[in-house]
């Protein structure tokens, strides 16, 4: 069995620890590696990289012992591990601002690169990074996890089965209340850099790259967008208990007009209280039926099951609008979305399987976020350059 060595930088962070290390790489190790298309399996060997010795040791020893019954390697010597001939893949989920330097170290050492989104905050930088990977001939990929969320997979199945008839419109609602940390017993639940644009934070740069690949995959390319963004909470408390000024957008409202003519609308906010089925819901309305996907579940309403409302505010609403929706059953076992993409990337590296979720596609996401920023700043529709590559 071949073993692939993965240098994991940024593993001490929220995403690095939970999604990539514990729920993807350690889970793959627990399963005895990844099955290859022609038979056989590939095993993975992580080396945890970062600057904080105690966090790295905790993950490499305590967490690994708990999850897989053995420790894994760790190091604070990032350059040495990346340049080590034994390293096959360099993974980065550190802060967005650090991404390009880690990716470039990997390229310089001819390593395959896999990293979190966004790959940069500026589209020119992002496309440059993608071109450098391609020029060096290194295999590369960017995380686009939402594609494998169970709810989204169910929505894709409905589209493929023609459930909707003609798709008319799409509405995405994303967000929840992120505490400012200024009240007793209500600490914030997201890192402070998310709310500082100088540190790579901001709703549009964070979420529009997700909306770009999600909309493209499910409904086709966006022709143009109109966006508006706000900083709803002007100040928050950081990890060390100090107040800081929020310089990034924490809410963004956008209309995306698709090349197909479908109207798509996404609200994204860290300052909203949830009264809907999930933290992300995507509603698709079509001539033959509608569906609402959450992270895991998906509800449908066919034309035949559609109630007939009549506007009359003088009486209590006689229709229970939730009643006529049907929850789809699970069609399969839905594995963790990040783990599924890791397995695809490993098969790409080892067996040359297709992997379209490259840094270039990540750069298109950054360009999309930049288009949102331009639209909001200049208060105008912005045409998306879908030919840029
Ligand atoms: N696909 C998805 O669903 C999501 C993706 N993301 C993306 O993942 C990335 C990380 O986000 P998240 O995990 O929330 O962030 P965190 O703040 O939790 O983690 C940041 C990581 O970067 C490291 N880091 C930060 N600054 C430095 C530095 N100067 N030198 C060395 N290491 C540094 C931290 O190391 P240390 O522990 O030593 O501080 C930590 O490992 C972002 O790019 C974000 O956009 C985020 C959320 C969801
Ligand atoms: O970057 C991100 C910000 O946080 C979201 C969830 O809270 C993630 O889904 C997303 O990838």
mmCIF file of N, CA and C in Angstrom, residues 1-5 28-36 39-45 70 88 346 350:
data_model
loop_
_atom_site.group_PDB
_atom_site.id
_atom_site.type_symbol
_atom_site.label_atom_id
_atom_site.label_comp_id
_atom_site.label_asym_id
_atom_site.label_seq_id
_atom_site.Cartn_x
_atom_site.Cartn_y
_atom_site.Cartn_z
ATOM 1 N N UNK A 1 0.855 -1.196 0.000
ATOM 2 C CA UNK A 1 0.000 0.000 0.000
ATOM 3 C C UNK A 1 0.892 1.248 0.000
ATOM 4 N N UNK A 2 0.613 2.168 -0.937
ATOM 5 C CA UNK A 2 1.392 3.405 -1.000
ATOM 6 C C UNK A 2 0.986 4.331 0.150
ATOM 7 N N UNK A 3 1.958 5.062 0.694
ATOM 8 C CA UNK A 3 1.648 6.040 1.734
ATOM 9 C C UNK A 3 1.996 7.436 1.240
ATOM 10 N N UNK A 4 1.039 8.347 1.415
ATOM 11 C CA UNK A 4 1.237 9.741 1.007
ATOM 12 C C UNK A 4 1.458 10.586 2.266
ATOM 13 N N UNK A 5 2.546 11.349 2.252
ATOM 14 C CA UNK A 5 2.847 12.192 3.412
ATOM 15 C C UNK A 5 2.308 13.601 3.171
ATOM 16 N N UNK A 28 -9.771 9.213 7.715
ATOM 17 C CA UNK A 28 -9.260 8.370 6.618
ATOM 18 C C UNK A 28 -8.283 7.334 7.183
ATOM 19 N N UNK A 29 -7.441 7.754 8.130
ATOM 20 C CA UNK A 29 -6.492 6.800 8.739
ATOM 21 C C UNK A 29 -7.249 5.689 9.461
ATOM 22 N N UNK A 30 -8.325 6.100 10.161
ATOM 23 C CA UNK A 30 -9.152 5.115 10.895
ATOM 24 C C UNK A 30 -9.739 4.082 9.944
ATOM 25 N N UNK A 31 -10.050 4.532 8.725
ATOM 26 C CA UNK A 31 -10.649 3.629 7.729
ATOM 27 C C UNK A 31 -9.611 2.847 6.947
ATOM 28 N N UNK A 32 -8.324 3.025 7.302
ATOM 29 C CA UNK A 32 -7.267 2.280 6.601
ATOM 30 C C UNK A 32 -6.946 2.855 5.235
ATOM 31 N N UNK A 33 -7.099 4.153 5.073
ATOM 32 C CA UNK A 33 -6.716 4.813 3.822
ATOM 33 C C UNK A 33 -7.883 4.963 2.860
ATOM 34 N N UNK A 34 -7.533 5.331 1.629
ATOM 35 C CA UNK A 34 -8.542 5.616 0.603
ATOM 36 C C UNK A 34 -8.456 4.559 -0.495
ATOM 37 N N UNK A 35 -9.601 4.038 -0.907
ATOM 38 C CA UNK A 35 -9.624 3.035 -1.985
ATOM 39 C C UNK A 35 -9.270 3.705 -3.311
ATOM 40 N N UNK A 36 -8.456 3.028 -4.109
ATOM 41 C CA UNK A 36 -8.058 3.564 -5.413
ATOM 42 C C UNK A 36 -8.928 2.963 -6.514
ATOM 43 N N UNK A 39 -8.213 -0.601 -7.728
ATOM 44 C CA UNK A 39 -7.973 -1.564 -6.642
ATOM 45 C C UNK A 39 -6.816 -1.071 -5.791
ATOM 46 N N UNK A 40 -6.690 -1.634 -4.596
ATOM 47 C CA UNK A 40 -5.642 -1.200 -3.672
ATOM 48 C C UNK A 40 -6.065 0.064 -2.937
ATOM 49 N N UNK A 41 -5.218 0.502 -2.020
ATOM 50 C CA UNK A 41 -5.558 1.664 -1.203
ATOM 51 C C UNK A 41 -4.339 2.557 -1.060
ATOM 52 N N UNK A 42 -4.576 3.818 -0.725
ATOM 53 C CA UNK A 42 -3.476 4.706 -0.399
ATOM 54 C C UNK A 42 -3.643 5.136 1.066
ATOM 55 N N UNK A 43 -2.525 5.029 1.815
ATOM 56 C CA UNK A 43 -2.547 5.437 3.226
ATOM 57 C C UNK A 43 -2.044 6.871 3.325
ATOM 58 N N UNK A 44 -2.424 7.560 4.410
ATOM 59 C CA UNK A 44 -1.936 8.928 4.591
ATOM 60 C C UNK A 44 -1.148 9.045 5.885
ATOM 61 N N UNK A 45 -0.104 9.890 5.828
ATOM 62 C CA UNK A 45 0.710 10.147 7.016
ATOM 63 C C UNK A 45 0.801 11.661 7.183
ATOM 64 N N UNK A 70 -2.721 6.212 18.149
ATOM 65 C CA UNK A 70 -1.267 6.437 18.014
ATOM 66 C C UNK A 70 -1.022 7.921 17.764
ATOM 67 N N UNK A 88 4.762 14.697 0.264
ATOM 68 C CA UNK A 88 4.112 14.615 -1.055
ATOM 69 C C UNK A 88 3.150 15.768 -1.298
ATOM 70 N N UNK A 346 -6.745 13.030 -3.041
ATOM 71 C CA UNK A 346 -5.735 11.962 -2.900
ATOM 72 C C UNK A 346 -5.745 11.050 -4.122
ATOM 73 N N UNK A 350 -2.561 10.429 -6.531
ATOM 74 C CA UNK A 350 -1.969 9.089 -6.640
ATOM 75 C C UNK A 350 -2.334 8.402 -7.956
#
